[in-house]
Amino acid sequence: GESVGLHLPTLSVQEGDNSIINCAYSNSASDYFIWYKQESGKGPQFIIDIRSNMDKRQGQRVTVLLNKTVKHLSLQIAATQPGDSAVYFCAEDPSSGTYKYIFGTGTRLKVLA
Amino acid sequence: EADIYQTPRYLVIGTGKKITLECSQTMGHDKMYWYQQDPGMELHLIHYSYGVNSTEKGDLSSESTVSRIRTEHFPLTLESARPSHTSQYLCASSEQGVRRELFFGEGSRLTVL
């Protein structure tokens, strides 16, 4: 399944399918991006990051893609599991080194059994 | 597992009361932050600190105040709580260096009646 980011806050996918969560960031000068996962009642957890000098970065079951031309970030989750159900936020650092991250609205991922 | 702790996790108080939300981290991080998050919404930076005796207001105006007397401790205070202060408050920290991600606490959910 694929979301269109901020305009579709909920993404439902079947267990075992791949998920794609999109994010449009705001500042062309942002040089660092993070994806966070937030489960109900908990604080956000780091998933993966990417610097602006990269287009793609892979982790365990997750891949982040960065398209600086259109200021777009995506998170791909392979073989989605029930434990992946959460809200996912992208965050950008608009001024290198300030760490004053700007967070997106978030996308809720629901994994269907 | 990040070593950053927030207390209380939940607080229900009446209008006009003074409250302090506690945040402590044991990682020796210089940078600490307070974010405000309404249910299902994005995180907004309200305060940050780059070290002891350094505090700055974030992008979202807040009537709360903070202090940073010790590296590990970054409390947030509301002198006179109002219903408009009802929200979740998330504390975070980060290190000065190559790793730029924020480590979040579990949050303090405040309800002002």
Coordinates of N, CA, C and O in Angstrom, one line a residue, chain B:
Chain B
E1 N 17.5 1.0 24.0 CA 16.5 1.7 24.9 C 17.2 3.0 25.4 O 18.3 3.0 26.0
A2 N 16.5 4.1 25.1 CA 17.1 5.4 25.6 C 16.8 5.6 27.0 O 15.8 5.2 27.6
D3 N 17.8 6.3 27.7 CA 17.7 6.5 29.1 C 17.2 7.9 29.4 O 18.0 8.8 29.9
I4 N 16.0 8.2 29.1 CA 15.4 9.5 29.3 C 14.1 9.3 30.0 O 13.3 8.5 29.5
Y5 N 13.8 9.9 31.1 CA 12.7 9.6 31.9 C 11.8 10.9 32.1 O 12.4 12.0 32.4
Q6 N 10.5 10.7 32.1 CA 9.6 11.8 32.3 C 8.6 11.4 33.4 O 8.1 10.3 33.5
T7 N 8.4 12.4 34.3 CA 7.4 12.2 35.4 C 6.6 13.5 35.6 O 7.2 14.6 35.4
P8 N 5.3 13.4 35.9 CA 4.5 12.2 35.9 C 4.1 11.8 34.5 O 4.2 12.6 33.6
R9 N 3.7 10.6 34.3 CA 3.2 10.2 33.0 C 1.8 10.8 32.7 O 1.5 11.1 31.5
Y10 N 1.0 10.9 33.7 CA -0.3 11.4 33.5 C -0.6 12.4 34.7 O -0.2 12.1 35.9
L11 N -1.2 13.5 34.4 CA -1.5 14.5 35.5 C -2.8 15.2 35.1 O -3.0 15.7 34.0
V12 N -3.8 15.2 36.1 CA -5.0 15.9 35.9 C -5.1 16.9 37.1 O -5.0 16.5 38.2
I13 N -5.2 18.2 36.7 CA -5.2 19.2 37.7 C -6.3 20.3 37.4 O -6.8 20.3 36.3
G14 N -6.5 21.1 38.4 CA -7.5 22.2 38.2 C -6.9 23.4 37.7 O -5.7 23.7 37.8
T15 N -7.7 24.3 37.1 CA -7.2 25.6 36.6 C -6.5 26.4 37.7 O -7.0 26.5 38.8
G16 N -5.4 27.0 37.3 CA -4.7 27.9 38.2 C -3.6 27.3 39.0 O -2.8 28.0 39.7
K17 N -3.5 26.0 39.0 CA -2.5 25.3 39.7 C -1.1 25.4 39.0 O -1.1 25.5 37.8
K18 N -0.1 25.4 39.8 CA 1.3 25.4 39.3 C 1.7 23.9 39.2 O 1.5 23.1 40.1
I19 N 2.3 23.6 38.0 CA 2.8 22.3 37.8 C 4.2 22.3 37.3 O 4.6 23.2 36.6
T20 N 5.0 21.2 37.6 CA 6.3 21.0 37.0 C 6.4 19.6 36.4 O 6.1 18.7 37.1
L21 N 6.7 19.6 35.2 CA 7.0 18.3 34.5 C 8.5 18.0 34.5 O 9.3 18.8 34.1
E22 N 8.8 16.8 35.0 CA 10.2 16.5 35.2 C 10.8 15.7 34.0 O 10.1 14.9 33.4
C23 N 12.0 16.0 33.7 CA 12.7 15.2 32.6 C 14.1 15.0 33.0 O 14.8 16.0 33.3
S24 N 14.6 13.8 33.0 CA 16.0 13.5 33.3 C 16.5 12.5 32.3 O 15.8 11.6 31.9
Q25 N 17.8 12.7 31.9 CA 18.5 11.8 31.0 C 19.9 11.4 31.6 O 20.5 12.2 32.3
T26 N 20.2 10.2 31.4 CA 21.5 9.6 32.0 C 22.5 9.4 30.9 O 23.5 8.7 31.2
M27 N 22.3 10.0 29.8 CA 23.3 9.8 28.7 C 24.3 10.8 28.5 O 25.2 10.8 27.6
G28 N 24.2 11.9 29.4 CA 25.2 12.9 29.3 C 25.1 13.9 28.1 O 26.0 14.6 27.7
H29 N 23.9 13.9 27.5 CA 23.6 14.7 26.4 C 23.6 16.2 26.7 O 22.9 16.6 27.7
D30 N 24.2 17.0 25.9 CA 24.2 18.4 26.2 C 22.8 19.1 25.7 O 22.3 20.0 26.3
K31 N 22.3 18.6 24.6 CA 21.1 19.2 24.1 C 19.8 18.5 24.6 O 19.7 17.3 24.6
M32 N 18.9 19.3 25.1 CA 17.6 18.8 25.5 C 16.5 19.7 25.0 O 16.7 20.9 24.7
Y33 N 15.3 19.1 24.9 CA 14.2 19.7 24.2 C 12.8 19.4 24.9 O 12.7 18.3 25.4
W34 N 11.9 20.3 24.7 CA 10.5 20.0 25.1 C 9.6 20.2 23.8 O 9.7 21.2 23.2
Y35 N 8.8 19.2 23.5 CA 7.9 19.3 22.4 C 6.5 19.1 23.0 O 6.2 18.4 24.0
Q36 N 5.5 19.8 22.3 CA 4.1 19.7 22.7 C 3.4 18.9 21.6 O 3.7 19.3 20.4
Q37 N 2.6 18.0 21.9 CA 1.9 17.2 20.9 C 0.5 17.0 21.3 O 0.2 16.4 22.3
D38 N -0.5 17.5 20.5 CA -1.9 17.2 20.7 C -2.2 15.8 20.0 O -1.5 15.4 19.1
P39 N -3.2 15.1 20.5 CA -3.5 13.7 20.0 C -3.6 13.7 18.5 O -4.3 14.4 17.8
G40 N -2.8 12.8 17.9 CA -2.8 12.6 16.5 C -2.2 13.7 15.7 O -2.4 13.7 14.4
M41 N -1.5 14.6 16.3 CA -1.0 15.7 15.6 C 0.6 15.7 15.6 O 1.2 14.9 16.3
E42 N 1.2 16.7 14.9 CA 2.6 16.7 14.9 C 3.2 17.3 16.2 O 2.5 17.8 17.0
L43 N 4.5 17.1 16.3 CA 5.2 17.6 17.5 C 5.6 19.1 17.2 O 6.1 19.4 16.1
H44 N 5.5 19.9 18.2 CA 5.9 21.3 18.1 C 7.0 21.6 19.2 O 6.7 21.4 20.3
L45 N 8.1 22.2 18.7 CA 9.1 22.5 19.7 C 8.8 23.8 20.5 O 8.4 24.8 19.9
I46 N 8.8 23.6 21.8 CA 8.4 24.8 22.7 C 9.6 25.3 23.5 O 9.7 26.5 23.8
H47 N 10.6 24.5 23.8 CA 11.8 24.9 24.5 C 13.0 24.0 24.1 O 12.8 22.8 23.8
Y48 N 14.2 24.6 24.1 CA 15.4 23.8 23.9 C 16.5 24.3 24.7 O 16.5 25.5 25.1
S49 N 17.5 23.5 24.9 CA 18.7 23.9 25.7 C 19.9 23.2 25.1 O 19.9 22.0 24.8
Y50 N 21.0 24.0 24.9 CA 22.2 23.4 24.4 C 23.2 23.1 25.4 O 24.3 22.6 25.1
G51 N 22.8 23.4 26.7 CA 23.7 23.0 27.8 C 23.3 23.7 29.1 O 22.3 24.4 29.1
V52 N 24.1 23.5 30.1 CA 23.7 24.1 31.4 C 23.6 25.6 31.3 O 24.5 26.3 30.6
N53 N 22.6 26.2 31.9 CA 22.3 27.6 31.9 C 22.0 28.2 30.5 O 22.0 29.4 30.3
S54 N 21.7 27.3 29.6 CA 21.3 27.8 28.2 C 19.9 27.3 27.9 O 19.6 26.1 27.9
T55 N 18.9 28.2 27.7 CA 17.6 27.8 27.3 C 17.1 28.8 26.3 O 17.4 30.0 26.4
E56 N 16.3 28.3 25.4 CA 15.7 29.1 24.3 C 14.3 28.7 24.1 O 13.9 27.5 24.3
K57 N 13.5 29.6 23.6 CA 12.1 29.3 23.2 C 12.1 28.7 21.8 O 12.9 29.0 21.0
G58 N 11.2 27.8 21.7 CA 11.0 27.1 20.4 C 10.1 27.9 19.4 O 9.8 29.1 19.7
D59 N 9.7 27.2 18.4 CA 8.9 27.9 17.4 C 7.5 28.1 17.8 O 6.8 29.0 17.3
L60 N 7.0 27.2 18.7 CA 5.6 27.4 19.1 C 5.6 28.1 20.5 O 6.3 27.7 21.4
S61 N 4.8 29.2 20.5 CA 4.8 30.0 21.7 C 4.2 29.2 22.8 O 3.2 28.5 22.7
S62 N 4.8 29.3 24.0 CA 4.2 28.5 25.1 C 4.4 29.4 26.4 O 5.3 30.2 26.5
E63 N 3.4 29.3 27.3 CA 3.5 30.0 28.5 C 4.3 29.3 29.6 O 4.4 29.8 30.7
S64 N 4.8 28.2 29.2 CA 5.6 27.4 30.2 C 7.0 28.0 30.2 O 7.5 28.7 29.3
T65 N 7.8 27.7 31.3 CA 9.2 28.0 31.4 C 10.0 26.8 31.7 O 9.5 25.8 32.2
V66 N 11.3 26.9 31.4 CA 12.2 25.8 31.7 C 13.5 26.3 32.4 O 13.7 27.5 32.4
S67 N 14.2 25.3 32.9 CA 15.5 25.7 33.5 C 16.5 24.5 33.2 O 16.0 23.4 33.0
R68 N 17.7 24.8 33.2 CA 18.8 23.8 33.0 C 19.9 24.1 33.9 O 20.9 24.7 33.5
I69 N 19.8 23.6 35.1 CA 20.8 23.9 36.1 C 21.8 22.7 36.1 O 23.0 22.9 36.5
R70 N 21.4 21.5 35.8 CA 22.2 20.4 35.7 C 22.1 19.8 34.3 O 21.0 19.8 33.7
T71 N 23.2 19.2 33.8 CA 23.1 18.6 32.4 C 22.0 17.6 32.3 O 21.3 17.5 31.3
E72 N 21.8 16.8 33.3 CA 20.8 15.7 33.2 C 19.4 16.0 33.4 O 18.5 15.2 33.2
H73 N 19.1 17.3 33.8 CA 17.8 17.6 34.3 C 17.2 18.8 33.5 O 17.9 19.9 33.5
F74 N 16.0 18.7 33.0 CA 15.4 19.8 32.2 C 13.9 19.9 32.5 O 13.1 19.5 31.7
P75 N 13.5 20.5 33.7 CA 12.1 20.5 34.1 C 11.4 21.7 33.3 O 11.9 22.7 33.0
L76 N 10.1 21.4 33.2 CA 9.2 22.4 32.5 C 8.1 22.8 33.5 O 7.5 21.9 34.2
T77 N 7.9 24.1 33.7 CA 7.0 24.6 34.7 C 5.9 25.5 34.1 O 6.1 26.3 33.2
L78 N 4.6 25.2 34.5 CA 3.5 26.1 34.2 C 3.1 26.8 35.5 O 2.7 26.1 36.4
E79 N 3.2 28.1 35.6 CA 2.9 28.8 36.8 C 1.4 28.7 37.2 O 1.0 28.6 38.3
S80 N 0.5 28.8 36.1 CA -0.9 28.8 36.4 C -1.6 28.1 35.2 O -1.8 28.7 34.1
A81 N -1.9 26.8 35.4 CA -2.4 26.0 34.3 C -3.8 26.4 33.9 O -4.6 26.8 34.7
R82 N -4.0 26.3 32.6 CA -5.4 26.5 32.0 C -5.8 25.4 31.1 O -4.9 24.6 30.7
P83 N -7.1 25.2 30.8 CA -7.5 24.1 30.0 C -6.8 24.1 28.6 O -6.6 23.0 28.1
S84 N -6.4 25.3 28.1 CA -5.7 25.3 26.8 C -4.3 24.7 26.9 O -3.7 24.4 25.9
H85 N -3.8 24.4 28.1 CA -2.5 23.7 28.3 C -2.6 22.2 28.2 O -1.6 21.5 28.2
T86 N -3.9 21.7 28.1 CA -4.1 20.3 28.0 C -3.4 19.8 26.8 O -3.7 20.2 25.7
S87 N -2.5 18.8 26.9 CA -1.7 18.3 25.8 C -0.8 17.2 26.3 O -0.7 16.9 27.5
Q88 N 0.0 16.7 25.4 CA 1.1 15.8 25.8 C 2.4 16.5 25.6 O 2.6 17.2 24.6
Y89 N 3.3 16.4 26.6 CA 4.5 17.1 26.6 C 5.6 16.0 26.5 O 5.7 15.1 27.4
L90 N 6.5 16.1 25.5 CA 7.5 15.2 25.2 C 8.9 15.8 25.4 O 9.2 16.8 24.8
C91 N 9.7 15.2 26.2 CA 11.1 15.6 26.4 C 12.0 14.8 25.6 O 11.8 13.6 25.3
A92 N 13.1 15.4 25.1 CA 14.0 14.7 24.2 C 15.4 15.2 24.5 O 15.6 16.3 25.0
S93 N 16.4 14.4 24.1 CA 17.8 14.8 24.2 C 18.6 14.3 23.0 O 18.1 13.4 22.3
S94 N 19.7 14.9 22.8 CA 20.6 14.5 21.7 C 22.0 14.8 22.0 O 22.3 15.7 22.8
E95 N 22.9 14.1 21.4 CA 24.3 14.3 21.7 C 24.9 15.3 20.7 O 24.3 15.5 19.7
Q96 N 26.0 15.9 21.1 CA 26.7 16.8 20.2 C 27.7 15.9 19.4 O 28.7 15.4 20.0
G97 N 27.4 15.7 18.2 CA 28.4 14.8 17.4 C 27.8 14.3 16.2 O 26.8 14.9 15.6
V98 N 28.2 13.2 15.7 CA 27.8 12.6 14.5 C 26.4 12.2 14.5 O 25.6 12.4 13.6
R99 N 26.0 11.5 15.6 CA 24.6 11.1 15.8 C 23.7 12.3 16.1 O 23.9 12.9 17.1
R100 N 22.7 12.5 15.3 CA 21.9 13.7 15.4 C 20.5 13.4 15.8 O 19.7 14.3 16.0
E101 N 20.1 12.1 16.0 CA 18.7 11.8 16.3 C 18.4 12.2 17.7 O 19.2 12.3 18.6
L102 N 17.1 12.5 17.9 CA 16.6 12.8 19.2 C 16.1 11.5 19.9 O 15.5 10.7 19.3
F103 N 16.4 11.4 21.2 CA 16.0 10.3 22.0 C 14.8 10.9 22.9 O 15.0 11.9 23.6
F104 N 13.7 10.3 22.8 CA 12.5 10.8 23.5 C 12.1 10.0 24.7 O 12.4 8.8 24.8
G105 N 11.6 10.8 25.7 CA 10.9 10.1 26.8 C 9.6 9.6 26.4 O 9.1 9.8 25.3
E106 N 8.9 9.0 27.4 CA 7.5 8.5 27.1 C 6.4 9.5 27.1 O 5.3 9.2 26.7
G107 N 6.7 10.7 27.6 CA 5.8 11.8 27.5 C 5.0 12.0 28.9 O 4.9 11.1 29.7
S108 N 4.5 13.2 29.1 CA 3.7 13.5 30.2 C 2.4 14.1 29.6 O 2.4 15.1 28.9
R109 N 1.3 13.3 29.9 CA 0.0 13.8 29.4 C -0.7 14.6 30.5 O -1.1 14.1 31.5
L110 N -0.9 15.9 30.1 CA -1.5 16.9 31.1 C -2.9 17.2 30.7 O -3.2 17.5 29.6
T111 N -3.8 17.1 31.7 CA -5.2 17.5 31.5 C -5.5 18.6 32.6 O -5.3 18.3 33.8
V112 N -5.9 19.7 32.1 CA -6.3 20.8 33.0 C -7.8 21.0 32.9 O -8.4 21.3 31.9
L113 N -8.5 20.9 34.1 CA -9.9 20.9 34.1 C -10.4 22.4 34.3 O -9.7 23.2 35.0

